[in-house]
mmCIF file of C-alpha atoms in Angstrom:
data_model
loop_
_atom_site.group_PDB
_atom_site.id
_atom_site.type_symbol
_atom_site.label_atom_id
_atom_site.label_comp_id
_atom_site.label_asym_id
_atom_site.label_seq_id
_atom_site.Cartn_x
_atom_site.Cartn_y
_atom_site.Cartn_z
ATOM 1 C CA MET A 1 31.633 7.044 -1.811
ATOM 2 C CA ALA A 2 35.136 6.085 -1.292
ATOM 3 C CA LEU A 3 38.470 6.581 -3.186
ATOM 4 C CA VAL A 4 41.765 4.275 -2.194
ATOM 5 C CA VAL A 5 44.277 5.979 -3.996
ATOM 6 C CA GLY A 6 47.309 2.871 -4.614
ATOM 7 C CA ALA A 7 44.678 0.130 -5.048
ATOM 8 C CA GLY A 8 47.287 -2.488 -5.557
ATOM 9 C CA ASP A 9 46.609 -6.133 -5.087
ATOM 10 C CA TYR A 10 46.854 -7.002 -1.653
ATOM 11 C CA ILE A 11 46.687 -3.718 0.859
ATOM 12 C CA GLY A 12 44.592 -1.657 -1.557
ATOM 13 C CA ALA A 13 42.345 -4.008 -2.613
ATOM 14 C CA ALA A 14 41.771 -5.390 0.780
ATOM 15 C CA ILE A 15 40.969 -1.870 1.982
ATOM 16 C CA ALA A 16 38.560 -1.247 -0.901
ATOM 17 C CA LYS A 17 36.498 -4.595 -0.802
ATOM 18 C CA ARG A 18 36.008 -3.873 3.267
ATOM 19 C CA PHE A 19 34.525 -0.663 2.215
ATOM 20 C CA ALA A 20 32.385 -2.430 -0.628
ATOM 21 C CA ALA A 21 31.052 -4.534 1.972
ATOM 22 C CA GLY A 22 30.131 -1.909 4.062
ATOM 23 C CA GLY A 23 27.833 -0.534 1.290
ATOM 24 C CA TYR A 24 30.106 2.136 -0.180
ATOM 25 C CA THR A 25 30.534 2.853 -3.619
ATOM 26 C CA VAL A 26 34.471 2.785 -4.290
ATOM 27 C CA CYS A 27 36.644 4.454 -7.053
ATOM 28 C CA LEU A 28 39.955 3.001 -7.101
ATOM 29 C CA GLY A 29 43.114 4.582 -8.497
ATOM 30 C CA ARG A 30 46.335 2.960 -10.151
ATOM 31 C CA ARG A 31 48.745 4.045 -12.551
ATOM 32 C CA ASN A 32 48.024 1.137 -14.469
ATOM 33 C CA ALA A 33 44.131 0.886 -14.663
ATOM 34 C CA ASP A 34 43.929 -2.223 -16.704
ATOM 35 C CA LYS A 35 45.353 -3.986 -13.123
ATOM 36 C CA LEU A 36 42.248 -2.707 -11.473
ATOM 37 C CA ALA A 37 39.811 -5.522 -13.948
ATOM 38 C CA PRO A 38 40.049 -8.045 -11.416
ATOM 39 C CA LEU A 39 39.475 -6.294 -8.505
ATOM 40 C CA VAL A 40 36.552 -4.485 -10.266
ATOM 41 C CA ALA A 41 35.013 -7.726 -11.087
ATOM 42 C CA GLU A 42 35.439 -9.095 -7.205
ATOM 43 C CA ILE A 43 34.014 -5.963 -5.492
ATOM 44 C CA GLU A 44 30.842 -6.040 -8.333
ATOM 45 C CA ALA A 45 30.516 -9.847 -7.502
ATOM 46 C CA MET A 46 29.614 -8.987 -3.629
ATOM 47 C CA GLY A 47 27.091 -6.895 -5.423
ATOM 48 C CA ALA A 48 28.522 -3.486 -4.823
ATOM 49 C CA THR A 49 30.090 -0.852 -7.425
ATOM 50 C CA ALA A 50 33.777 -0.112 -8.329
ATOM 51 C CA HIS A 51 34.674 2.562 -10.747
ATOM 52 C CA ALA A 52 38.526 2.311 -12.147
ATOM 53 C CA TYR A 53 41.037 5.510 -12.722
ATOM 54 C CA ALA A 54 44.345 5.650 -14.313
ATOM 55 C CA LEU A 55 46.189 7.431 -11.652
ATOM 56 C CA ASP A 56 49.471 8.414 -11.192
ATOM 57 C CA ALA A 57 49.668 9.694 -7.733
ATOM 58 C CA ARG A 58 53.032 11.717 -8.176
ATOM 59 C CA SER A 59 51.340 14.350 -10.939
ATOM 60 C CA GLU A 60 49.429 17.094 -9.513
ATOM 61 C CA ASP A 61 47.422 17.285 -12.750
ATOM 62 C CA VAL A 62 46.065 13.875 -12.781
ATOM 63 C CA VAL A 63 45.323 13.606 -9.143
ATOM 64 C CA ALA A 64 43.206 16.834 -9.529
ATOM 65 C CA GLU A 65 42.042 15.534 -12.788
ATOM 66 C CA VAL A 66 41.095 12.234 -11.023
ATOM 67 C CA PHE A 67 39.072 13.688 -8.167
ATOM 68 C CA ALA A 68 37.327 16.106 -10.641
ATOM 69 C CA ARG A 69 35.862 13.311 -12.228
ATOM 70 C CA ILE A 70 34.915 11.007 -9.228
ATOM 71 C CA GLU A 71 32.836 14.426 -7.754
ATOM 72 C CA ALA A 72 31.128 15.029 -10.947
ATOM 73 C CA GLU A 73 30.316 11.374 -12.265
ATOM 74 C CA VAL A 74 30.085 9.488 -8.834
ATOM 75 C CA GLY A 75 29.779 11.923 -6.157
ATOM 76 C CA PRO A 76 30.979 13.183 -3.075
ATOM 77 C CA LEU A 77 33.909 11.230 -1.811
ATOM 78 C CA GLU A 78 33.568 10.397 1.747
ATOM 79 C CA VAL A 79 36.182 8.474 2.299
ATOM 80 C CA VAL A 80 40.154 9.051 0.535
ATOM 81 C CA ILE A 81 42.788 6.564 1.549
ATOM 82 C CA PHE A 82 46.455 7.278 0.016
ATOM 83 C CA ASN A 83 48.189 3.652 0.275
ATOM 84 C CA VAL A 84 50.908 4.257 -2.179
ATOM 85 C CA GLY A 85 53.864 2.663 -1.098
ATOM 86 C CA GLY A 86 57.443 3.006 -2.182
ATOM 87 C CA ASN A 87 59.214 0.012 -0.007
ATOM 88 C CA VAL A 88 62.303 -0.358 -1.775
ATOM 89 C CA ARG A 89 65.859 -1.155 -0.356
ATOM 90 C CA PHE A 90 68.826 0.774 -1.043
ATOM 91 C CA PRO A 91 72.157 1.178 0.731
ATOM 92 C CA ILE A 92 73.106 4.923 1.010
ATOM 93 C CA LEU A 93 76.048 4.348 -1.479
ATOM 94 C CA ASP A 94 73.996 3.540 -4.088
ATOM 95 C CA THR A 95 71.225 5.704 -3.630
ATOM 96 C CA THR A 96 71.407 8.516 -6.657
ATOM 97 C CA SER A 97 69.642 11.782 -6.199
ATOM 98 C CA ARG A 98 66.777 10.338 -8.856
ATOM 99 C CA VAL A 99 66.346 7.224 -6.756
ATOM 100 C CA PHE A 100 65.661 9.440 -3.453
ATOM 101 C CA ARG A 101 63.717 11.823 -5.151
ATOM 102 C CA LYS A 102 61.593 8.945 -6.725
ATOM 103 C CA VAL A 103 60.979 7.505 -3.535
ATOM 104 C CA TRP A 104 60.319 10.730 -1.711
ATOM 105 C CA GLU A 105 57.639 11.172 -4.667
ATOM 106 C CA MET A 106 55.987 7.997 -4.134
ATOM 107 C CA SER A 107 55.832 7.831 -0.455
ATOM 108 C CA CYS A 108 55.224 11.283 0.535
ATOM 109 C CA PHE A 109 54.926 14.116 -2.424
ATOM 110 C CA ALA A 110 51.709 12.196 -3.804
ATOM 111 C CA GLY A 111 50.638 11.995 -0.514
ATOM 112 C CA PHE A 112 50.592 15.846 -0.483
ATOM 113 C CA PHE A 113 48.433 15.830 -3.647
ATOM 114 C CA THR A 114 45.705 13.463 -2.710
ATOM 115 C CA GLY A 115 45.392 14.841 0.664
ATOM 116 C CA ARG A 116 45.228 18.417 -0.034
ATOM 117 C CA GLU A 117 42.583 17.682 -3.278
ATOM 118 C CA ALA A 118 40.729 15.464 -0.519
ATOM 119 C CA ALA A 119 40.533 18.406 1.578
ATOM 120 C CA ARG A 120 39.439 20.628 -0.902
ATOM 121 C CA TYR A 121 35.896 18.956 -1.544
ATOM 122 C CA MET A 122 35.784 18.159 1.736
ATOM 123 C CA VAL A 123 35.993 21.453 4.000
ATOM 124 C CA PRO A 124 33.420 23.211 1.962
ATOM 125 C CA ARG A 125 30.952 20.044 3.100
ATOM 126 C CA GLY A 126 32.343 20.354 6.636
ATOM 127 C CA ARG A 127 32.957 16.603 6.459
ATOM 128 C CA GLY A 128 35.144 13.554 5.562
ATOM 129 C CA SER A 129 37.865 11.250 6.381
ATOM 130 C CA ILE A 130 41.855 11.263 4.891
ATOM 131 C CA PHE A 131 43.756 8.295 5.833
ATOM 132 C CA PHE A 132 47.732 7.633 4.799
ATOM 133 C CA THR A 133 49.185 4.558 5.230
ATOM 134 C CA GLY A 134 52.592 4.250 6.575
ATOM 135 C CA ALA A 135 55.355 1.798 7.484
ATOM 136 C CA SER A 136 57.575 1.193 10.798
ATOM 137 C CA ALA A 137 59.825 3.451 8.301
ATOM 138 C CA SER A 138 57.540 6.295 9.234
ATOM 139 C CA LEU A 139 58.939 6.191 12.696
ATOM 140 C CA ARG A 140 62.206 5.254 12.743
ATOM 141 C CA GLY A 141 65.473 4.978 9.837
ATOM 142 C CA ASN A 142 66.643 0.924 8.824
ATOM 143 C CA SER A 143 69.648 0.323 7.330
ATOM 144 C CA GLY A 144 69.186 0.813 3.739
ATOM 145 C CA TYR A 145 66.400 2.317 4.057
ATOM 146 C CA ALA A 146 67.435 5.895 3.594
ATOM 147 C CA ALA A 147 65.271 7.024 1.262
ATOM 148 C CA PHE A 148 62.142 5.593 2.022
ATOM 149 C CA SER A 149 61.944 6.367 5.872
ATOM 150 C CA ALA A 150 62.232 10.186 4.789
ATOM 151 C CA GLY A 151 59.687 9.777 1.882
ATOM 152 C CA LYS A 152 57.327 7.906 5.120
ATOM 153 C CA ALA A 153 58.774 9.941 7.732
ATOM 154 C CA GLY A 154 57.593 12.806 5.870
ATOM 155 C CA LEU A 155 54.261 11.753 5.174
ATOM 156 C CA ARG A 156 53.589 11.317 9.016
ATOM 157 C CA ALA A 157 54.244 14.757 9.847
ATOM 158 C CA LEU A 158 51.895 15.893 6.686
ATOM 159 C CA ALA A 159 49.108 13.661 8.150
ATOM 160 C CA GLN A 160 49.763 15.199 11.151
ATOM 161 C CA SER A 161 49.570 18.594 10.269
ATOM 162 C CA MET A 162 46.794 18.207 8.225
ATOM 163 C CA ALA A 163 44.975 16.667 11.551
ATOM 164 C CA LYS A 164 45.677 19.286 13.477
ATOM 165 C CA GLU A 165 44.332 21.963 11.136
ATOM 166 C CA LEU A 166 41.086 19.932 9.617
ATOM 167 C CA GLY A 167 39.736 18.129 12.806
ATOM 168 C CA PRO A 168 38.022 21.121 14.057
ATOM 169 C CA LYS A 169 36.346 21.367 10.461
ATOM 170 C CA ASN A 170 35.123 17.507 11.235
ATOM 171 C CA ILE A 171 37.502 16.243 9.075
ATOM 172 C CA HIS A 172 39.431 13.072 10.317
ATOM 173 C CA VAL A 173 42.860 12.708 9.218
ATOM 174 C CA ALA A 174 44.731 9.610 10.670
ATOM 175 C CA HIS A 175 47.826 7.548 9.803
ATOM 176 C CA LEU A 176 48.060 3.962 10.122
ATOM 177 C CA VAL A 177 51.535 2.599 10.858
ATOM 178 C CA ILE A 178 51.804 -0.914 9.571
ATOM 179 C CA ASP A 179 54.528 -2.499 11.515
ATOM 180 C CA ALA A 180 55.212 -5.869 10.100
ATOM 181 C CA GLY A 181 55.429 -7.894 6.770
ATOM 182 C CA VAL A 182 51.646 -8.237 5.115
ATOM 183 C CA ASP A 183 51.487 -11.012 3.308
ATOM 184 C CA THR A 184 51.888 -10.145 -0.383
ATOM 185 C CA ALA A 185 53.856 -11.890 -2.883
ATOM 186 C CA PHE A 186 56.719 -9.004 -2.810
ATOM 187 C CA VAL A 187 57.108 -10.483 0.989
ATOM 188 C CA ARG A 188 56.574 -13.847 0.471
ATOM 189 C CA ASP A 189 59.823 -13.297 -2.291
ATOM 190 C CA LEU A 190 61.908 -11.810 -0.261
ATOM 191 C CA TRP A 191 61.404 -14.533 2.936
ATOM 192 C CA THR A 192 62.385 -16.840 -0.086
ATOM 193 C CA LYS A 193 65.271 -14.787 -1.219
ATOM 194 C CA MET A 194 66.649 -15.212 2.784
ATOM 195 C CA GLY A 195 66.257 -18.832 2.118
ATOM 196 C CA LYS A 196 63.035 -19.322 4.418
ATOM 197 C CA ASP A 197 59.989 -20.922 3.511
ATOM 198 C CA PRO A 198 57.226 -18.503 3.688
ATOM 199 C CA ASP A 199 54.119 -21.358 4.321
ATOM 200 C CA SER A 200 56.227 -22.727 7.090
ATOM 201 C CA LEU A 201 56.197 -19.287 9.374
ATOM 202 C CA PRO A 202 53.973 -20.121 12.481
ATOM 203 C CA PRO A 203 50.471 -18.874 12.185
ATOM 204 C CA ASP A 204 49.966 -15.179 12.211
ATOM 205 C CA THR A 205 53.578 -14.241 11.826
ATOM 206 C CA LEU A 206 52.297 -12.303 8.351
ATOM 207 C CA MET A 207 49.533 -9.889 8.554
ATOM 208 C CA ASN A 208 46.588 -10.451 6.370
ATOM 209 C CA PRO A 209 46.123 -7.823 4.021
ATOM 210 C CA ALA A 210 42.184 -7.972 4.989
ATOM 211 C CA SER A 211 43.271 -6.911 8.632
ATOM 212 C CA VAL A 212 44.126 -3.586 7.683
ATOM 213 C CA GLY A 213 41.209 -2.864 5.412
ATOM 214 C CA GLU A 214 39.215 -3.845 8.720
ATOM 215 C CA ALA A 215 41.267 -1.226 10.348
ATOM 216 C CA TYR A 216 40.495 1.306 8.003
ATOM 217 C CA TRP A 217 36.989 0.555 8.160
ATOM 218 C CA THR A 218 36.918 0.394 12.370
ATOM 219 C CA LEU A 219 38.883 4.687 11.929
ATOM 220 C CA HIS A 220 36.508 5.589 9.878
ATOM 221 C CA ASN A 221 33.761 4.738 12.176
ATOM 222 C CA GLN A 222 34.626 6.216 15.489
ATOM 223 C CA THR A 223 32.524 9.035 17.116
ATOM 224 C CA ARG A 224 34.347 12.334 16.616
ATOM 225 C CA ASP A 225 34.710 12.910 20.538
ATOM 226 C CA ALA A 226 37.246 9.760 20.392
ATOM 227 C CA TRP A 227 39.246 10.141 16.652
ATOM 228 C CA THR A 228 42.542 8.051 16.512
ATOM 229 C CA PHE A 229 45.203 9.922 14.401
ATOM 230 C CA GLU A 230 47.601 6.966 14.565
ATOM 231 C CA MET A 231 47.099 3.743 14.823
ATOM 232 C CA ASP A 232 50.485 1.137 14.429
ATOM 233 C CA LEU A 233 49.190 -2.371 13.599
ATOM 234 C CA ARG A 234 51.444 -5.521 14.354
ATOM 235 C CA PRO A 235 51.003 -9.094 14.660
ATOM 236 C CA TYR A 236 50.476 -10.618 18.180
ATOM 237 C CA GLY A 237 54.259 -12.488 17.778
ATOM 238 C CA GLU A 238 56.089 -8.858 16.352
ATOM 239 C CA SER A 239 59.288 -8.326 17.711
ATOM 240 C CA TRP A 240 58.838 -4.522 17.566
ATOM 241 C CA SER A 241 62.140 -4.236 16.152
#
C-alpha cells in the first residue's frame, strides 16, 4: 500500500502511477479530493486500484484521521511520500508574517505531520519507506524565496533527523532534491512570462514528472545495506546554478 500526500497533477500523479504500475494499491491525498477523480480513473484503467482522500496536510487532526482510515479500511501502508509544494516567490519586503507562516506550514510543518504519522504505524511493524520531496531551495536560499527556502530546508532537516532515528528500526527515510524545472503547467507559464516559448527549449531541459516517479520507485526498492538518504535529480544540461 502506498500513500502520496500532495497528489497533484504532475509529480504526485507520476509517483502514484509508478507505484500502481509496480503492483501497489495507491492512496491519494489532496486538499480537494474531487480533483483526484481523473487520476483515480487513469490508475484504474491501468488495472490497478486507487483511493482518493480529502487531505489538508497542514491539519494534524486531518492527517491522523486519513492515516487511520487507510490502515483500517484499505490495509497497512508500506510507502508514504510527502509531495506538498509551496514554491511561491515573495520579495522579502512583500513577505508578511502570514505569507511566511503559510509557506512554512505547507513546506515543512505538513511534512512533520505526515512523517510522524507514518512512523507511528511503520515502527511497530518494523518496516516501511517514508520519502519527502525537496527542491534546490532545500540546500540554498535564493532571491525572492526566503519563505520557501526556509520551509524546504526545515523539511530536509526533519527528514535527516528521522532517517537517523528510524533507519535502525528498518524504516527507510529519504529526501529527494529536484534541482530543475519540471515540465508542468506552472513552469511552462513561468517560461512564457519570461518571453520564452517552452516548446522551443532543447529536449530534456525540463524534467519529465515520470522521471521523478521512477526515482522514488528506485529508492523504495533499494536493499537496506545501501540505502540512499538524499538523491538529487537534474537534467543532463542543468547548470547547477
